[in-house]
PDB file of C-alpha atoms in Angstrom:
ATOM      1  CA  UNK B 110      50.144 -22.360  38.496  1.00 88.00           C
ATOM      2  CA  UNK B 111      48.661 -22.981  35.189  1.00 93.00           C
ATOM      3  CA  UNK B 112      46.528 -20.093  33.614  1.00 94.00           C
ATOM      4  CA  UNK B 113      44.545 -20.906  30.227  1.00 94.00           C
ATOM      5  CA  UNK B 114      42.506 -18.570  28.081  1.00 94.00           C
ATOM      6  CA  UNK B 115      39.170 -19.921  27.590  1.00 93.00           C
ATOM      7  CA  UNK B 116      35.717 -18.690  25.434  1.00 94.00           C
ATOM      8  CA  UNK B 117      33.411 -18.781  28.693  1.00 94.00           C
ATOM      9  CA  UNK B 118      29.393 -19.695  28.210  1.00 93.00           C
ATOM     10  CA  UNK B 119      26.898 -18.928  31.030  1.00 91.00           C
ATOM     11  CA  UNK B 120      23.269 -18.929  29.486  1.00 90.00           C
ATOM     12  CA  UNK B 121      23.135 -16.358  26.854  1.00 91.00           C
ATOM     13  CA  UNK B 122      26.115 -14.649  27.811  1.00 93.00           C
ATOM     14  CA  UNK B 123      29.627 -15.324  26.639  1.00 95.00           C
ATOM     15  CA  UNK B 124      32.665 -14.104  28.246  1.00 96.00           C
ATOM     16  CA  UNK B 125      36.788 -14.288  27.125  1.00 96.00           C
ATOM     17  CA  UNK B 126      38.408 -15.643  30.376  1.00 96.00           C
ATOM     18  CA  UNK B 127      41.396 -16.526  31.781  1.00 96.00           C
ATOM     19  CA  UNK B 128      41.193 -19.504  34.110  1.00 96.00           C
ATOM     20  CA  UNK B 129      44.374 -19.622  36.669  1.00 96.00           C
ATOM     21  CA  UNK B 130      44.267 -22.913  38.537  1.00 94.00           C
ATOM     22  CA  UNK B 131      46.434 -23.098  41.256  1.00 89.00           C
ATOM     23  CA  UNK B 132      48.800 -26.248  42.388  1.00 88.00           C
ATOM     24  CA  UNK B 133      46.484 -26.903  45.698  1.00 85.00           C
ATOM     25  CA  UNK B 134      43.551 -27.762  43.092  1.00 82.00           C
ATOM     26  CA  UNK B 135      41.028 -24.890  44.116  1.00 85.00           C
ATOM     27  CA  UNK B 136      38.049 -23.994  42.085  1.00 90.00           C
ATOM     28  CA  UNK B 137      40.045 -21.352  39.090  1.00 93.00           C
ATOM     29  CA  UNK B 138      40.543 -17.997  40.021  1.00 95.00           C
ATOM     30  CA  UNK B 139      38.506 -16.326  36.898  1.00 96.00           C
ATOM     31  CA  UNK B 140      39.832 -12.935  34.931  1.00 97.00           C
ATOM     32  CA  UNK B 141      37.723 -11.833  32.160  1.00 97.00           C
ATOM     33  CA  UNK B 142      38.470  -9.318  29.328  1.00 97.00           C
ATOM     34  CA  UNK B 143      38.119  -6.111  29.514  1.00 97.00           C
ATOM     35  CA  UNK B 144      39.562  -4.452  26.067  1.00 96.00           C
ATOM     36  CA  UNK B 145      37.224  -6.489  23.432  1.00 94.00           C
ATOM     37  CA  UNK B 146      38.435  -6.455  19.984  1.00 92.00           C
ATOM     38  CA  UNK B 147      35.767  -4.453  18.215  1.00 92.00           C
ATOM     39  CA  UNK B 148      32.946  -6.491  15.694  1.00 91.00           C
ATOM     40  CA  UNK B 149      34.923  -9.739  16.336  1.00 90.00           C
ATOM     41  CA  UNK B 150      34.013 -10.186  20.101  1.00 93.00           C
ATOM     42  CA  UNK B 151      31.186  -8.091  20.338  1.00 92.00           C
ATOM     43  CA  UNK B 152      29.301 -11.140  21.594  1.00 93.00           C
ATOM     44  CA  UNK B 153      31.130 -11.394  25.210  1.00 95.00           C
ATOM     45  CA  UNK B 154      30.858  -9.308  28.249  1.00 94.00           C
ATOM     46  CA  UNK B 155      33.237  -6.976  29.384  1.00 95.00           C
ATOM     47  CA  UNK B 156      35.281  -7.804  32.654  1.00 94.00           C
ATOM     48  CA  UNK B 157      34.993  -5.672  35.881  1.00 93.00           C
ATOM     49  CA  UNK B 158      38.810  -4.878  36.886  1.00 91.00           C
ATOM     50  CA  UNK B 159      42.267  -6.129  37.089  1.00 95.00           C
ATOM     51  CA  UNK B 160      43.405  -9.307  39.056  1.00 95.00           C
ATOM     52  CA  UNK B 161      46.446 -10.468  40.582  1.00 95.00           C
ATOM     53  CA  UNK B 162      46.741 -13.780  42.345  1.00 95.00           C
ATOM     54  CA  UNK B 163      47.863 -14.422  46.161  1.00 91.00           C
ATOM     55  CA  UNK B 164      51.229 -15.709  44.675  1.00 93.00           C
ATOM     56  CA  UNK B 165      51.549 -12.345  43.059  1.00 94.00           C
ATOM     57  CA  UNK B 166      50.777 -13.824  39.369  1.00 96.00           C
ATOM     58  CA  UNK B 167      48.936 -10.989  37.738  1.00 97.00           C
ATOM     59  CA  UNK B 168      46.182 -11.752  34.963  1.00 97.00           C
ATOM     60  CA  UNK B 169      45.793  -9.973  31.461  1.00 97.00           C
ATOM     61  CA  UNK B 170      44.340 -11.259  27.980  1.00 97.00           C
ATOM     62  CA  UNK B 171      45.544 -10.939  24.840  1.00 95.00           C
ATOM     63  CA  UNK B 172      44.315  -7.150  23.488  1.00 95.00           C
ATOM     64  CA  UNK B 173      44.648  -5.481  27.324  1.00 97.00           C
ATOM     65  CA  UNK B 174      47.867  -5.537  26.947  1.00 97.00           C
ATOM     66  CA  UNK B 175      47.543  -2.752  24.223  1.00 96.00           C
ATOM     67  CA  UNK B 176      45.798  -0.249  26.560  1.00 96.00           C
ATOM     68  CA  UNK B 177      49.258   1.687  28.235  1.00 95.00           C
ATOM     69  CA  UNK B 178      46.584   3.408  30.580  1.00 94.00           C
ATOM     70  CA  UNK B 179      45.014   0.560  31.821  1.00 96.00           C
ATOM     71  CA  UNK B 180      47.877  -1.735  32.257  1.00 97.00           C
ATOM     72  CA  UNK B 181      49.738   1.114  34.403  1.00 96.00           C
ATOM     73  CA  UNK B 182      47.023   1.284  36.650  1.00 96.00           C
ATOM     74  CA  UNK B 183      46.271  -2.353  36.875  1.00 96.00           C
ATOM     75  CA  UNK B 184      49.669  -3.007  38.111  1.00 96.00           C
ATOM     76  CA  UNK B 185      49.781   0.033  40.092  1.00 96.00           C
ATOM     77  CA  UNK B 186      46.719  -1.169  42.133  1.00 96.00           C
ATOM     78  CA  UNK B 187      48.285  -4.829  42.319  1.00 96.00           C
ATOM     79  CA  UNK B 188      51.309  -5.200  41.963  1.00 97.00           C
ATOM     80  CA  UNK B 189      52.098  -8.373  40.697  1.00 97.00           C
ATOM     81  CA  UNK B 190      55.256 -10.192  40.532  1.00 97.00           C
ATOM     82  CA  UNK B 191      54.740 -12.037  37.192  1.00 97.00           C
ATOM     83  CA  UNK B 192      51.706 -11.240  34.263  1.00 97.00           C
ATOM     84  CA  UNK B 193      50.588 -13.754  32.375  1.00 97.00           C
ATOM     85  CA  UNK B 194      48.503 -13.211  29.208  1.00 97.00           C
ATOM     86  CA  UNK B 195      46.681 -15.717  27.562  1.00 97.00           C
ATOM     87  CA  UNK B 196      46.190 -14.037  23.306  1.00 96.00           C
ATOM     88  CA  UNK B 197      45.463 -14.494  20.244  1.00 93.00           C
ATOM     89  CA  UNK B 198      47.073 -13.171  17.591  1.00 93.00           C
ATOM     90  CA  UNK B 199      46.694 -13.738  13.651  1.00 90.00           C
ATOM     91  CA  UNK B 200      50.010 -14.899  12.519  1.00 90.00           C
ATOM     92  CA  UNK B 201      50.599 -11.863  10.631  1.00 90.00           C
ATOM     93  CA  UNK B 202      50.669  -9.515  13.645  1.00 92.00           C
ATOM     94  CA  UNK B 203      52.410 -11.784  16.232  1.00 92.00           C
ATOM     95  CA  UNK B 204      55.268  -9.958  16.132  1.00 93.00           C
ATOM     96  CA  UNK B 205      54.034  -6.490  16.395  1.00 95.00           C
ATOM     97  CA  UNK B 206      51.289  -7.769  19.350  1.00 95.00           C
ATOM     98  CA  UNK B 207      54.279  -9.695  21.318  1.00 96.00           C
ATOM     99  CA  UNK B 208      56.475  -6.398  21.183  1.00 97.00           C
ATOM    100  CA  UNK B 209      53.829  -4.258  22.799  1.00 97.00           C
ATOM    101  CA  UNK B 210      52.590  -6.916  25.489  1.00 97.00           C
ATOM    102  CA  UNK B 211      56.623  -6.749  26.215  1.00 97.00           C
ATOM    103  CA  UNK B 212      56.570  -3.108  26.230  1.00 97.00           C
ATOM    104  CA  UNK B 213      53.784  -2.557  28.463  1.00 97.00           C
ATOM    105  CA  UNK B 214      55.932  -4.844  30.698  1.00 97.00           C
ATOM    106  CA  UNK B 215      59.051  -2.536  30.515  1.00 96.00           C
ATOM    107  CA  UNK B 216      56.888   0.451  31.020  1.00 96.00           C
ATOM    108  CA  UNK B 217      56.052  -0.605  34.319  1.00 96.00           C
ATOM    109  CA  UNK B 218      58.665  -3.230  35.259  1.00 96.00           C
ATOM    110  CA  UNK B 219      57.487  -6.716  35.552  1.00 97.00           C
ATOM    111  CA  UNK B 220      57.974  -9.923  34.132  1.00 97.00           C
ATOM    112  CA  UNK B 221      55.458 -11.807  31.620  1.00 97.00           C
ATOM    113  CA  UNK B 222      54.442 -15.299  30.182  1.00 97.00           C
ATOM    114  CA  UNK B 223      52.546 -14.694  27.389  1.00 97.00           C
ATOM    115  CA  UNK B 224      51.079 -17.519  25.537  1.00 95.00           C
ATOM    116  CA  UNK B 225      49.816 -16.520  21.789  1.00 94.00           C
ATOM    117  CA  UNK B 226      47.316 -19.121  20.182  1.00 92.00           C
ATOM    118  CA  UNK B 227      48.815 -18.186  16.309  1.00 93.00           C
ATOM    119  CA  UNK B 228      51.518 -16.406  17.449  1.00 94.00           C
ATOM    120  CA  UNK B 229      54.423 -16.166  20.045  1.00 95.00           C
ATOM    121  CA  UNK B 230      55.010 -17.773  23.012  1.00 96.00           C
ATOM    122  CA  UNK B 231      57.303 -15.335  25.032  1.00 97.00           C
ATOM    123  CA  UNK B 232      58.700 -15.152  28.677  1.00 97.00           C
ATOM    124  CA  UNK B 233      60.271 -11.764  28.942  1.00 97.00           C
ATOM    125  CA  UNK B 234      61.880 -10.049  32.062  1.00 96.00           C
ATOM    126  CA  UNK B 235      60.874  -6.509  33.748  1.00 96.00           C
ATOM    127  CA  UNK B 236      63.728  -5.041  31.310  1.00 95.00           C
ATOM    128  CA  UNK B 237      62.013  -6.917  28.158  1.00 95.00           C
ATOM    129  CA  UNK B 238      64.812  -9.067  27.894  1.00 96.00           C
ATOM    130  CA  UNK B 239      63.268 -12.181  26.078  1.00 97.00           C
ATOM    131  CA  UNK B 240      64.512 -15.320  27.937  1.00 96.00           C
ATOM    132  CA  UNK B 241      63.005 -17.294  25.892  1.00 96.00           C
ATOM    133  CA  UNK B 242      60.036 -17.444  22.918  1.00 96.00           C
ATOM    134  CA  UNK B 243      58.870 -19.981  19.978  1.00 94.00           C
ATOM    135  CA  UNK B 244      55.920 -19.854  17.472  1.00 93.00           C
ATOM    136  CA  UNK B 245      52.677 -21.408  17.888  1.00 92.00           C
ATOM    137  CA  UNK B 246      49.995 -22.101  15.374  1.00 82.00           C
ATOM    138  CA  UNK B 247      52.211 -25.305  13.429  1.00 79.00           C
ATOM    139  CA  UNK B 248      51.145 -28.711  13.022  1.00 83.00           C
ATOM    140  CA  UNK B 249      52.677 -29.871  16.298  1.00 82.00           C
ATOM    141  CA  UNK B 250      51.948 -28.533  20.195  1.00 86.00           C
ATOM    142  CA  UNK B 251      54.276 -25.958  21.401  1.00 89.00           C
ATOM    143  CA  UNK B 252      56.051 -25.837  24.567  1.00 90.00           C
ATOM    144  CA  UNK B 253      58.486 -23.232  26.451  1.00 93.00           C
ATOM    145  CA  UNK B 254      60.726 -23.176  28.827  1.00 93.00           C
ATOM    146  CA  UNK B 255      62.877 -20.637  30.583  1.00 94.00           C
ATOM    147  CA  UNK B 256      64.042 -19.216  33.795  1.00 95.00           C
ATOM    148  CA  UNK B 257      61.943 -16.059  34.384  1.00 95.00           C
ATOM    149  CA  UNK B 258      63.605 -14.110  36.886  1.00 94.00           C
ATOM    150  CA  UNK B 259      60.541 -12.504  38.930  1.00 94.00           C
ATOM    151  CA  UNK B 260      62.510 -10.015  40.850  1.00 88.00           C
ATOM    152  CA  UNK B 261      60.782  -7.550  42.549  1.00 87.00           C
ATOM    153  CA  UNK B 262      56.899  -6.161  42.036  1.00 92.00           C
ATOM    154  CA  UNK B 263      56.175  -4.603  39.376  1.00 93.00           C
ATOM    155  CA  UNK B 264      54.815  -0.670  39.543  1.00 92.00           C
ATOM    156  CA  UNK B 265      57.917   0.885  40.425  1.00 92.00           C
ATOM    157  CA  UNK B 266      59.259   2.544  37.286  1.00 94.00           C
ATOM    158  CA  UNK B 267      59.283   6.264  36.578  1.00 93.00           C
ATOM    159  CA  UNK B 268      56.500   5.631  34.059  1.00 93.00           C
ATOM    160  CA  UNK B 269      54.361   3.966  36.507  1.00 93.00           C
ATOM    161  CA  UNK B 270      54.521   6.869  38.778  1.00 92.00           C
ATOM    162  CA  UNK B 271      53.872   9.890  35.912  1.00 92.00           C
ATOM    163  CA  UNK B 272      52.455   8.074  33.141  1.00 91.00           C
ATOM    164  CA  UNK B 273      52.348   9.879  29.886  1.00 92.00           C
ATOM    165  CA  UNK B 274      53.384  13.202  31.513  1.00 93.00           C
ATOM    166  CA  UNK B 275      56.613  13.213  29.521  1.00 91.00           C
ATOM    167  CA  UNK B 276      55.696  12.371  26.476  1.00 91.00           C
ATOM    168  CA  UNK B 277      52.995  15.082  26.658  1.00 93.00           C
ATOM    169  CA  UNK B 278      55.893  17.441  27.681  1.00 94.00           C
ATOM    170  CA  UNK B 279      57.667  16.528  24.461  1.00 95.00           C
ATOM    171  CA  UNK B 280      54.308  17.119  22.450  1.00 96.00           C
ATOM    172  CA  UNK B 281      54.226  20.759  23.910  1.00 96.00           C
ATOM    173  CA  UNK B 282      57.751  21.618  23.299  1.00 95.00           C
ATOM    174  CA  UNK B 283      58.205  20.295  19.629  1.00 96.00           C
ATOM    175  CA  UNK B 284      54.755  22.392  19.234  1.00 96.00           C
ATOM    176  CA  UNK B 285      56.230  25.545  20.435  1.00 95.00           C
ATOM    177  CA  UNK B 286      59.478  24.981  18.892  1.00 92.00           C
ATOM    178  CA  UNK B 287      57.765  24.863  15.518  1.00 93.00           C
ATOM    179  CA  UNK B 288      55.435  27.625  16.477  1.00 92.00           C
ATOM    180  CA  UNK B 289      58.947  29.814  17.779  1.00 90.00           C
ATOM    181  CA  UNK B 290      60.459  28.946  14.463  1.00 89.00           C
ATOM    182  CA  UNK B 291      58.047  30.008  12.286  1.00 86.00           C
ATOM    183  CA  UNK B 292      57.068  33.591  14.192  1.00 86.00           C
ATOM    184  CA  UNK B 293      61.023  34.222  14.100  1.00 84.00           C
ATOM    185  CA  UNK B 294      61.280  33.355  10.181  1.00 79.00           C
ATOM    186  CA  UNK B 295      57.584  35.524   9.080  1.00 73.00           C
ATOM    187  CA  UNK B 296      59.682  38.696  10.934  1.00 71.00           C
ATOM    188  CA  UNK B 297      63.192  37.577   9.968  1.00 68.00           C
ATOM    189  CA  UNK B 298      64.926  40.961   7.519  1.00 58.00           C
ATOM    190  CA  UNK B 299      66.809  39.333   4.801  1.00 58.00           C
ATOM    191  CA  UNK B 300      69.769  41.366   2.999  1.00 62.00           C
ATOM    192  CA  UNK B 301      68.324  43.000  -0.606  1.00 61.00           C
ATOM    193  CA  UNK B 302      71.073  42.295  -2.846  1.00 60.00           C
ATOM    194  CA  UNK B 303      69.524  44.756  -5.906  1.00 61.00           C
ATOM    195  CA  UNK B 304      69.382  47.585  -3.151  1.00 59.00           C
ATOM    196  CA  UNK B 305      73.481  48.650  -2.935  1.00 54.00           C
TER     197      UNK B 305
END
């Protein structure tokens, strides 16, 4: 399976793709965008829905993989077995942009291949255990190669089921913590020292 991001033209309309060709030699299987990076590709259209291959490959690109919300319910509806996410980052955020792709991957427990034009090439497990990664963007053509384990499907994680149910929990309580604190210090009776 080979899956390549690509700046799509038909007519007046552009759209950011991701073209997975498959090893029988089909027409591609076509994935477009659907989180556009605001004033830079305001030009393209936005992508109906999330896609996941017969083989189980799911497809992503690039600033998706930002959107916790999305993701989760992309591979809740499909399920795949492997993502792969075609990006492009601007060298100084291809750190930061790798780690999240690879934490949207733990959240919800599938492997990824993500390919960075200016950036990182990374194959990380369901646990984001990077197997293995490089940079892209030098003079020469980048290549990686790992053994991906692509154990199970992903959408089977406690966060996959609840979402951000906990964390809002956690919002609520440190709010009424504070809140608690501060109603028992305004009617707390302090000692007067000068009053003996």
């Amino acid at each position: 399976m080979l899956v390549a991001g690509v700046d799509a033209r038909d007519g007046d309309k552009s759209y950011n793709v991701s073209w997975a060709f498959s090893p029988a030699g089909n027409d591609p299987t076509i994935y477009t965008k659907r989180r556009l990076v605001p004033l830079l590709e305001q030009r393209y259209t936005v992508g109906p829905g999330p896609l996941a291959l017969a083989d189980g490959t799911g497809l992503e690109i690039c600033k998706d993989m930002d959107f916790q919300a999305m993701i989760r319910s992309d591979i809740v509806a499909t399920r795949p077995r492997l993502l792969a996410v075609p990006a492009w980052d601007f060298v100084a955020d291809a750190t930061n942009h790798a780690r999240v792709a690879i934490l949207r991957t733990i959240e919800n427990g599938v492997p990824m291949a993500r390919a960075a034009r200016n950036g990182l090439l990374t194959l990380n497990d369901r646990y984001g255990r990077v197997v293995a990664m490089t940079v892209t963007g030098g003079p020469g053509f980048s290549v990686l190669i790992g053994e991906l384990p692509l154990d199970g499907r992903g959408g089977d994680t406690l966060y996959s089921q609840i979402g951000d149910v906990f964390g809002w929990f956690c919002l609520l309580f440190g709010v009424g913590f504070v809140a608690f604190a501060f109603v028992q210090r305004k009617y707390q009776t302090f000692p007067c020292s000068s009053c003996a």
